[in-house]
Structure formats: C-alpha cells, structure tokens
PDB file of C-alpha atoms in Angstrom:
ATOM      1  CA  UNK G 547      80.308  29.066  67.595  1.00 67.00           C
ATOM      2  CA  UNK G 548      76.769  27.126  67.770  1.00 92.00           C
ATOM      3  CA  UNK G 549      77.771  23.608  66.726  1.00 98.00           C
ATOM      4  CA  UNK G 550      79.979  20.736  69.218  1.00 98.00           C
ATOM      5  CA  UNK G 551      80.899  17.488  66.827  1.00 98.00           C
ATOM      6  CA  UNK G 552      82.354  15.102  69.609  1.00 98.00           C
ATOM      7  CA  UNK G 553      84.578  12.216  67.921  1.00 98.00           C
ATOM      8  CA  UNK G 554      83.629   9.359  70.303  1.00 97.00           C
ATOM      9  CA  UNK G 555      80.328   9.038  72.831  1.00 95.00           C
ATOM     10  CA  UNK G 556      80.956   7.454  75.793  1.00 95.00           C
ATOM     11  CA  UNK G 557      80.952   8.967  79.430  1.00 95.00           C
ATOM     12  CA  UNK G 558      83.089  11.843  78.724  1.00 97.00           C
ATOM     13  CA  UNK G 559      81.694  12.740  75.313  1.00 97.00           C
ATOM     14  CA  UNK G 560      77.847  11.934  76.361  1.00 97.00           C
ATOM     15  CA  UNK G 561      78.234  13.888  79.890  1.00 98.00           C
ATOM     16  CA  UNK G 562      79.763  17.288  77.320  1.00 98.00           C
ATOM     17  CA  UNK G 563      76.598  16.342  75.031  1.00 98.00           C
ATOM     18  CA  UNK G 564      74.517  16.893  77.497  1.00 98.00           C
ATOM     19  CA  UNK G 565      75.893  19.900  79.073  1.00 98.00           C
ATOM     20  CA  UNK G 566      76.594  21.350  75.479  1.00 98.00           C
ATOM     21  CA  UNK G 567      72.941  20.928  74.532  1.00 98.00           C
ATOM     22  CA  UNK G 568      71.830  22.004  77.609  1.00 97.00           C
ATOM     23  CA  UNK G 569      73.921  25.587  77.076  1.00 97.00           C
ATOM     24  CA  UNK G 570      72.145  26.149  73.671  1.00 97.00           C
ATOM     25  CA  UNK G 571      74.339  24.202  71.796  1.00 98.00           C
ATOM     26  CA  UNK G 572      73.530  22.023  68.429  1.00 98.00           C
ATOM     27  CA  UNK G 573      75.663  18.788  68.816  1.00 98.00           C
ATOM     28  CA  UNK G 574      76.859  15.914  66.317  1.00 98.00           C
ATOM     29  CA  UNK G 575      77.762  12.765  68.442  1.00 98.00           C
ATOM     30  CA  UNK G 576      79.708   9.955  66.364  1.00 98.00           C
ATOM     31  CA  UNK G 577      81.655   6.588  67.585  1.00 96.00           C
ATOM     32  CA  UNK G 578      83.700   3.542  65.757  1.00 93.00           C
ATOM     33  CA  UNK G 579      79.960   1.725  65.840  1.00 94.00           C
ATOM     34  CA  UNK G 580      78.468   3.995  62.886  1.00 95.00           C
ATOM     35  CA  UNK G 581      75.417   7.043  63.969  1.00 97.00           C
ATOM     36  CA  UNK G 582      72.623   3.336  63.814  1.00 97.00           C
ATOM     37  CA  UNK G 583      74.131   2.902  67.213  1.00 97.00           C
ATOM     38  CA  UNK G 584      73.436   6.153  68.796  1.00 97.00           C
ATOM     39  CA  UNK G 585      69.698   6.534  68.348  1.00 97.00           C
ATOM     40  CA  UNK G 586      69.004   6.505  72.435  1.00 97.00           C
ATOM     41  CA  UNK G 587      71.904   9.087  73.407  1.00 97.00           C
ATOM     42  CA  UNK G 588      70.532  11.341  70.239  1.00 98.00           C
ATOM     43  CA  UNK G 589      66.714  11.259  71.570  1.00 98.00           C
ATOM     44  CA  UNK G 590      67.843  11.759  75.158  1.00 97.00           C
ATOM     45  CA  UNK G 591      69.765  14.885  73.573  1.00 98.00           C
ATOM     46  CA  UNK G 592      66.743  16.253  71.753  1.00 97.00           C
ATOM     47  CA  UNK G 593      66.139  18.335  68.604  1.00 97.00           C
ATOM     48  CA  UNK G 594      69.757  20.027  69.124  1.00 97.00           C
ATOM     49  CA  UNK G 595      71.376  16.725  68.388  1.00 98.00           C
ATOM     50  CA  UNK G 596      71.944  14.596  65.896  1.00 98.00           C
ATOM     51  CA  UNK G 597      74.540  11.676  64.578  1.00 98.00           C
ATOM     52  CA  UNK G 598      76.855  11.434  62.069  1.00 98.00           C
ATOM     53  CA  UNK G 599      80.104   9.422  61.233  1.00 97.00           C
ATOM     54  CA  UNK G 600      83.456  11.029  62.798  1.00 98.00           C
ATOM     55  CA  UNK G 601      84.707  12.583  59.595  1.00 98.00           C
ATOM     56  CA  UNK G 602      81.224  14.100  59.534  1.00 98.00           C
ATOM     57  CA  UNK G 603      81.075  15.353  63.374  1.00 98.00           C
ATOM     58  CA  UNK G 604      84.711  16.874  62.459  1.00 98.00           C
ATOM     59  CA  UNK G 605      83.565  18.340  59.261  1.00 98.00           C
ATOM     60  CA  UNK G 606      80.260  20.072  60.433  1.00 98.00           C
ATOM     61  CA  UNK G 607      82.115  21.419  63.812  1.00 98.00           C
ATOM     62  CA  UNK G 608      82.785  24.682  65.147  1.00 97.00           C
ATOM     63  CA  UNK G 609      84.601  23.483  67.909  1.00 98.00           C
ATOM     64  CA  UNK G 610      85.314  19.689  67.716  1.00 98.00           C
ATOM     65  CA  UNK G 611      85.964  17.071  70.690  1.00 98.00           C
ATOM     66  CA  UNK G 612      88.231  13.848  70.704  1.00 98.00           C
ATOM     67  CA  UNK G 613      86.996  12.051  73.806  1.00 98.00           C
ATOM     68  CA  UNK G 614      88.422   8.132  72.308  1.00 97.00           C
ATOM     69  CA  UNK G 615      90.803   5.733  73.791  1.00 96.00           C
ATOM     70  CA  UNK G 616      93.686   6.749  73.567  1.00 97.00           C
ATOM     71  CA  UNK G 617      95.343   4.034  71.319  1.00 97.00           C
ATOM     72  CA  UNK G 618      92.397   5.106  68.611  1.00 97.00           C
ATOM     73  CA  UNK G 619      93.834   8.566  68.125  1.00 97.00           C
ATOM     74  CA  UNK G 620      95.757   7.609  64.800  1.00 97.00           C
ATOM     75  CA  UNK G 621      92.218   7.160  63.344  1.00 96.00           C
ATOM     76  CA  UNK G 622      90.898  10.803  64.324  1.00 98.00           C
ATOM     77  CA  UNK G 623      89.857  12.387  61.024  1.00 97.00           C
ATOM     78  CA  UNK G 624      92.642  15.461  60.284  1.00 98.00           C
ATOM     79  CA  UNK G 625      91.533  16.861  56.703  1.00 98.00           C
ATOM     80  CA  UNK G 626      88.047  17.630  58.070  1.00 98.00           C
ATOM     81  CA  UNK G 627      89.807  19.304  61.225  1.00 98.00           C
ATOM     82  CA  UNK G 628      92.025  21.709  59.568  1.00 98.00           C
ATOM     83  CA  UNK G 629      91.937  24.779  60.758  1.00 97.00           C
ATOM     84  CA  UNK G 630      89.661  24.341  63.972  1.00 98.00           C
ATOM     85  CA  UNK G 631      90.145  24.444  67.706  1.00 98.00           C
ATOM     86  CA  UNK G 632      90.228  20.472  69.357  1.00 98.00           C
ATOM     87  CA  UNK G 633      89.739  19.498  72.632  1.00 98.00           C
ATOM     88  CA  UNK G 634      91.538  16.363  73.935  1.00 98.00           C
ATOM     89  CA  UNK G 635      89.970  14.383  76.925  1.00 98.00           C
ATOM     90  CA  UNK G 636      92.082  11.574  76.461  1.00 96.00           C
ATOM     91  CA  UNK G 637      94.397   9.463  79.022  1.00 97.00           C
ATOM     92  CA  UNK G 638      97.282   7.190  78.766  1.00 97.00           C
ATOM     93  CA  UNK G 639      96.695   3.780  80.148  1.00 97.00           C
ATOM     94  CA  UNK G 640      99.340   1.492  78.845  1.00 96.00           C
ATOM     95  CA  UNK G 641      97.008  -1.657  80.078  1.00 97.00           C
ATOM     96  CA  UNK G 642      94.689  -0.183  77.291  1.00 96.00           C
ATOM     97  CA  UNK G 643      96.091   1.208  74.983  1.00 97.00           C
ATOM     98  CA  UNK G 644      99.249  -0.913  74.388  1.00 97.00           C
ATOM     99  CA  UNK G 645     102.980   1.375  76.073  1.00 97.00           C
ATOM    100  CA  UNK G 646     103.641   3.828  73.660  1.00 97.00           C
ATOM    101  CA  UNK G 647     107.191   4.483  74.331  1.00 96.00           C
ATOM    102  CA  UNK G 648     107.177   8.412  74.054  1.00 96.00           C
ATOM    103  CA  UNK G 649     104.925   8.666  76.975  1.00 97.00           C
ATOM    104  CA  UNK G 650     106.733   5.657  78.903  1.00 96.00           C
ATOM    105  CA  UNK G 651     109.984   7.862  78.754  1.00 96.00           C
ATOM    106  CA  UNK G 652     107.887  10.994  78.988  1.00 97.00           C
ATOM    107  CA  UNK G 653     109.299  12.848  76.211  1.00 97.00           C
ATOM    108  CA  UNK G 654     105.864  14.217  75.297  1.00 97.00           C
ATOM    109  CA  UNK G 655     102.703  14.246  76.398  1.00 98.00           C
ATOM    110  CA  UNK G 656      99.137  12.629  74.890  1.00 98.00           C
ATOM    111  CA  UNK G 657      97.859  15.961  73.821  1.00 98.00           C
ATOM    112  CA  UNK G 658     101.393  16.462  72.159  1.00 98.00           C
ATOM    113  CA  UNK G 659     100.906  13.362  69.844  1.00 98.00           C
ATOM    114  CA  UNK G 660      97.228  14.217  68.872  1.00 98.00           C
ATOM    115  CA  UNK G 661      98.551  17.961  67.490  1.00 98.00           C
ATOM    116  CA  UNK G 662     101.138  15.996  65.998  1.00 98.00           C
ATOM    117  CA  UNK G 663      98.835  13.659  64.410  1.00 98.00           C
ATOM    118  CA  UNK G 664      96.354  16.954  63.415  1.00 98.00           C
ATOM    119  CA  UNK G 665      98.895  19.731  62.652  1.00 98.00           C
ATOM    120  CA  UNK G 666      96.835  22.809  61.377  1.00 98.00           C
ATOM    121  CA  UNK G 667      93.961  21.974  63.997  1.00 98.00           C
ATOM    122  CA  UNK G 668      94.547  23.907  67.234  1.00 98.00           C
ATOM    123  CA  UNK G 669      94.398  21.332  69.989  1.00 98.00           C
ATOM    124  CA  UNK G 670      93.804  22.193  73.822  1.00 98.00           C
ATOM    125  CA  UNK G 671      93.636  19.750  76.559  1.00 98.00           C
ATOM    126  CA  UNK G 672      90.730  19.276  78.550  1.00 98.00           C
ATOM    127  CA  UNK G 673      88.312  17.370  81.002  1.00 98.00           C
ATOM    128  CA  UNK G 674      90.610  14.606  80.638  1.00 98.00           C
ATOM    129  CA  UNK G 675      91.258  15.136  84.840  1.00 98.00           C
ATOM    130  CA  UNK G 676      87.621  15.204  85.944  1.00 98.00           C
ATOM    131  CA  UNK G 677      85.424  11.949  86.558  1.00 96.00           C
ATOM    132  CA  UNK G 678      82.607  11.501  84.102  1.00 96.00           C
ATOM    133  CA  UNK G 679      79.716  11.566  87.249  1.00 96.00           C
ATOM    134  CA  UNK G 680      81.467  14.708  88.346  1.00 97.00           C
ATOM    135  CA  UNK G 681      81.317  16.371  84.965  1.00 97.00           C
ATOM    136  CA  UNK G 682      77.700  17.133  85.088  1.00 96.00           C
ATOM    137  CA  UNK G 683      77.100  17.111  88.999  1.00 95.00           C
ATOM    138  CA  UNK G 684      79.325  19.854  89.589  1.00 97.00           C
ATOM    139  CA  UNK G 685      77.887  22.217  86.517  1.00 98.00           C
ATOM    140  CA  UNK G 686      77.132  25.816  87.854  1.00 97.00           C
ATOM    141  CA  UNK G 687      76.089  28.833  86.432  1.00 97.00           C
ATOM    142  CA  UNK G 688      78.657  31.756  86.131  1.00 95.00           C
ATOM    143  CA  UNK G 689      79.502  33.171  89.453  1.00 94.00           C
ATOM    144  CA  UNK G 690      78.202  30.861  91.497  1.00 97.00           C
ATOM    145  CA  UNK G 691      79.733  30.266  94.580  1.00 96.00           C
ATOM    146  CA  UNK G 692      80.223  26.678  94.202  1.00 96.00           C
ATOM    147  CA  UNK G 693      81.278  26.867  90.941  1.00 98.00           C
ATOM    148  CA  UNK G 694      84.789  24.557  89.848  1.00 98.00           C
ATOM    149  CA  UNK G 695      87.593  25.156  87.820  1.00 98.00           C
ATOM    150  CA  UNK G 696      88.994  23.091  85.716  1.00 98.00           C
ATOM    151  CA  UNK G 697      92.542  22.900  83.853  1.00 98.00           C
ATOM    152  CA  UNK G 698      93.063  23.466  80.310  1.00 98.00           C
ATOM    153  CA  UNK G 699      96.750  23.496  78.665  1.00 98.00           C
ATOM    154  CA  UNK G 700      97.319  24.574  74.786  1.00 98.00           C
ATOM    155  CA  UNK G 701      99.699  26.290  72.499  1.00 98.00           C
ATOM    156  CA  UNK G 702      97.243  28.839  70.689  1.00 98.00           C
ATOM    157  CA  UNK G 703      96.170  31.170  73.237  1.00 98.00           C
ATOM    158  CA  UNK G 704      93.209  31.987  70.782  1.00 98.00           C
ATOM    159  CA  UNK G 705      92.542  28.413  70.872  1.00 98.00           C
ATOM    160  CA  UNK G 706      92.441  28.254  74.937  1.00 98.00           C
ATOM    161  CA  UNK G 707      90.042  31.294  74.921  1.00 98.00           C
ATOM    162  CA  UNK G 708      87.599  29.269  72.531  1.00 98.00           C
ATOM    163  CA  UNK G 709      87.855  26.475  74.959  1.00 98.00           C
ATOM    164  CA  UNK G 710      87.272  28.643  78.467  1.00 98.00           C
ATOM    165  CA  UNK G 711      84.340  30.095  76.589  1.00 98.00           C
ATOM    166  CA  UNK G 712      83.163  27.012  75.832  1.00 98.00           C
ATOM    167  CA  UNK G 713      83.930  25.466  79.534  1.00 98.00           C
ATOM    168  CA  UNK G 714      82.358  28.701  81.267  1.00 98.00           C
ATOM    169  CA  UNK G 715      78.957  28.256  79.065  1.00 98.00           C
ATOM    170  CA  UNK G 716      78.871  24.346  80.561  1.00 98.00           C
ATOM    171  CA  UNK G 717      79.370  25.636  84.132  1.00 98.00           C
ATOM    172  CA  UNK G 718      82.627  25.647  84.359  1.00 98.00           C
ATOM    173  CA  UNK G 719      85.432  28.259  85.274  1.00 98.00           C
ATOM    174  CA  UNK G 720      89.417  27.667  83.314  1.00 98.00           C
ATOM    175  CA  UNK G 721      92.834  27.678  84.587  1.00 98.00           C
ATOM    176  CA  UNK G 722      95.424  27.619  82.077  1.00 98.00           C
ATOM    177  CA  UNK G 723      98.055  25.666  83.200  1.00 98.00           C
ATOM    178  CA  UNK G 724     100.021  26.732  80.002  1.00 98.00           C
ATOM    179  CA  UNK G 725     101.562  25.130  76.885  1.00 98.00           C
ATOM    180  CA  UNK G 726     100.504  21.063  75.826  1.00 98.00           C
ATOM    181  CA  UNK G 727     104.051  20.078  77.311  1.00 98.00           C
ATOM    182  CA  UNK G 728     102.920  20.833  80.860  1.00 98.00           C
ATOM    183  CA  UNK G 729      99.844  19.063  80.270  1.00 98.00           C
ATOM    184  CA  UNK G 730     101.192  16.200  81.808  1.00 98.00           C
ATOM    185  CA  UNK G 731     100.434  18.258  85.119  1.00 98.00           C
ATOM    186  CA  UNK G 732      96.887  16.946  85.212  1.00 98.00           C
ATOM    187  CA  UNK G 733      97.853  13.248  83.758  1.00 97.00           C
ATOM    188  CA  UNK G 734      96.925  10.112  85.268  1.00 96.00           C
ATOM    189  CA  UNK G 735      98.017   9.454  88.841  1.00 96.00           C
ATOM    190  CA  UNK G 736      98.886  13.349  89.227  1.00 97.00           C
ATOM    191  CA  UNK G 737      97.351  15.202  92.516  1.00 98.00           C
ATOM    192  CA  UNK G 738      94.939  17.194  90.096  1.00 98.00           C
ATOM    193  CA  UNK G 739      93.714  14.385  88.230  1.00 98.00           C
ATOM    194  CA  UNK G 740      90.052  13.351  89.578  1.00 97.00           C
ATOM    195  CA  UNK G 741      90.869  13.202  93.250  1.00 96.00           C
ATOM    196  CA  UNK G 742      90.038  17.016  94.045  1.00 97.00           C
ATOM    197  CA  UNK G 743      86.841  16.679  92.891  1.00 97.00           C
ATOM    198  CA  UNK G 744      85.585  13.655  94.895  1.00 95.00           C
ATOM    199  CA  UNK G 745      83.467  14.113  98.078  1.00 89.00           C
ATOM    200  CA  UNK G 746      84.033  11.594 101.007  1.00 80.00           C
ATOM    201  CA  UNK G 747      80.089  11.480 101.280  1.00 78.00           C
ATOM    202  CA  UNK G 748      78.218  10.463  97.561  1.00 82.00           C
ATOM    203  CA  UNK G 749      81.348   9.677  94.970  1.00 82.00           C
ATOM    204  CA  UNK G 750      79.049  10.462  92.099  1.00 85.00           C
ATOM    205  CA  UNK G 751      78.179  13.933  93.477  1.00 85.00           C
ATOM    206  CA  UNK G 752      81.501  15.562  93.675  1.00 92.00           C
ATOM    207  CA  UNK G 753      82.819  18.422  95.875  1.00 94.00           C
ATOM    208  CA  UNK G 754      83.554  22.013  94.361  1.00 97.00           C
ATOM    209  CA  UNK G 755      87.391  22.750  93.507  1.00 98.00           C
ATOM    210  CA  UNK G 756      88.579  26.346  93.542  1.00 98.00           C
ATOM    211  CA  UNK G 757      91.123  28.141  91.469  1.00 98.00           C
ATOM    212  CA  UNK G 758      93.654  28.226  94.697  1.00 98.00           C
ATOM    213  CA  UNK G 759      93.181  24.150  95.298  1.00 98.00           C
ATOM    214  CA  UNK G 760      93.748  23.356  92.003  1.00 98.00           C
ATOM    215  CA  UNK G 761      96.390  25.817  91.492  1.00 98.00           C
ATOM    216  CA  UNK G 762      98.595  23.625  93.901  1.00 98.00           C
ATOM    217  CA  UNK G 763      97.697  20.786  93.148  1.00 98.00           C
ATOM    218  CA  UNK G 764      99.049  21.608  89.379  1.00 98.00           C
ATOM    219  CA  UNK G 765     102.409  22.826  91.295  1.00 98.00           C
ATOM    220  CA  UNK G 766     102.651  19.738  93.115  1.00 98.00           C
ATOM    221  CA  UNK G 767     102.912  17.775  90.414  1.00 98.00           C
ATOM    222  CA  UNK G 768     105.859  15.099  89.412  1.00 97.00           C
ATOM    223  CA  UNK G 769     106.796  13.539  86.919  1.00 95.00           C
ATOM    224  CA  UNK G 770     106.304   9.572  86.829  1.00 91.00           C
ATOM    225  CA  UNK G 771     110.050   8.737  86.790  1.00 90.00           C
ATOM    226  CA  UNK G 772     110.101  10.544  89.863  1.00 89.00           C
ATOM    227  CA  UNK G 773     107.514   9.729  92.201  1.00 84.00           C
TER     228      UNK G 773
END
C-alpha cells in the first residue's frame, strides 16, 4: 500500500496528509472546490502529493479516506471504491448536517450509513474522536513511550489490520473497539471522544492517551437517550 486518496481536505484530511506524506506515503488530496483550489496544501505536501477530483483520489487509492461533513456522504464516489478498505472520520452534528432520523433514534451509527452507501468497499472508523491540533502533535514513533492509541471499529478484520498498519506508520498505536455498530462508543459527546487527549496546559499540544485510559473510557460509554 504506497498511495492515501483522502475525499475531502480540511483539518482532519490535511493533518493525515501530512502525517501520510511524512511516513513515505504518495497522497491525492481532493474537495467539493475542484484540485485549482488546493495548490498551497499540495506544495506544502511536496513531490509525494498531488490533486485530483474525488472520483479520482478514490480511483487511484490504495487505502482511501472520507474526512467530509457528514451530510455530504451521499456524494462519496462508490464505483471507484469497490473493493478497497475506507476510513471514516466523520461526525454527526444535526446543527450541520440537517437530523437524520436513524442516528436521532440511534438505530445505526454514521460509519453504518457510509458502508451502506459503499457496499463492496470495506469501511473502518477512524480519527473521527481526536482533535485536528492533536492529530499531528501527539505523532510518535513506534514504541515510544508517549506514544497514543487511538480507536478504530470495523466489520472486516482484514480491513482493521490495513487501517492499524496504516495508524501505527503515522505514529499511532490501534484499539479495536469492535464491529461499526459499537462505533458509536467514540461518537460525539462520548467520554473517548477528544477530551482524553487534551492537556490542561497548551490545548493544541495534547496529552498522551494509553491503551488502559482509553479502554475505559470506551466502556463508559452511553448511549444519548440515556445520558
């Protein structure tokens, strides 16, 4: 796997551009604006990079990344997809994206409705519960002390061991906190979504999270309806 085609290119999807690049891989960034509107993020990124339209950063993938809003997913490119492992960054924020009344009575999950919309890709969830400034600041090398974990959930186990590979080349270690219908675990407003990894001192810097820390803060998760 040598080439990351991220379908959107804002803080999520430039922060992985930079840490994919940075790990020695090539890297297709695209938007909704058209590749003319990416020339700065591409030079920052270097010879590695280029930018192409959507269907073209899906197409030319090895591993492909949807990091939109979430009320865009309808328009993610499936045909070019087929067959290849997705990762999902995306949230559910009703004031955004409109209420969407599968996740307002929690009878699936986002992740859920972008395999649905994509059915031979192989979709994992993933960096959707980190804060974009944290995303690079907390980068480590394997084994490094201070090295975080983050959660991934999926329902192709081949699929989640594309994605760890992927996450522990970025500087990051992977805890699978199992199929896409316990994604909602790390959701929005959950006590491993975002909080963990911010330090009382510099907000943008971050504070390592273990295995252990996250671990419980997956098990103390609940669902909306009953917090």
């Amino acid at each position: 796997m040598t080439t990351i085609g991220l379908i959107g290119s804002g803080n999520i999807g430039s922060g992985l551009a930079r840490l994919a690049v940075a790990a020695g891989y090539d890297v297709i960034v695209s938007n909704s604006r058209g590749p003319e509107t990416l020339g700065d993020l591409v030079a920052e990124l270097g010879p590695r990079a280029r930018a192409a339209t959507s269907a073209q950063a899906a197409a030319d993938s090895d591993l492909a990344i949807v990091t939109i809003p979430l009320k865009a997913y309808p328009h993610v490119p499936v045909a070019e997809l087929r067959g290849k492992t997705v990762i999902d960054t995306n949230n559910y924020y009703p004031e955004r994206d409109g209420h969407i009344a599968e996740l307002d009575d929690e009878s699936t999950t986002t992740t859920e409705l972008l395999q649905r919309h994509a059915p031979d890709s192989r979709v994992v969830k993933a960096f959707n519960s980190i804060y974009f400034p944290h995303l690079t600041s907390l980068a480590r090398p394997s084994g490094s002390a201070d090295r975080s974990v983050l959660p991934i959930a999926g329902d192709d186990p081949v699929a989640k061991q594309t994605v760890a590979e992927f996450l522990d080349r970025i500087g990051y270690d992977t805890l699978d906190a199992g199929p896409l219908s316990e994604g909602w675990r790390f959701q929005r407003d959950t006590p491993a979504y975002t909080r963990p990894y911010f330090s009382g001192e510099d907000p943008d810097l971050g504070r390592p999270v273990s295995r252990d820390e996250l671990a419980t803060k997956l098990a103390e998760a609940r669902r909306y309806r009953d917090m």
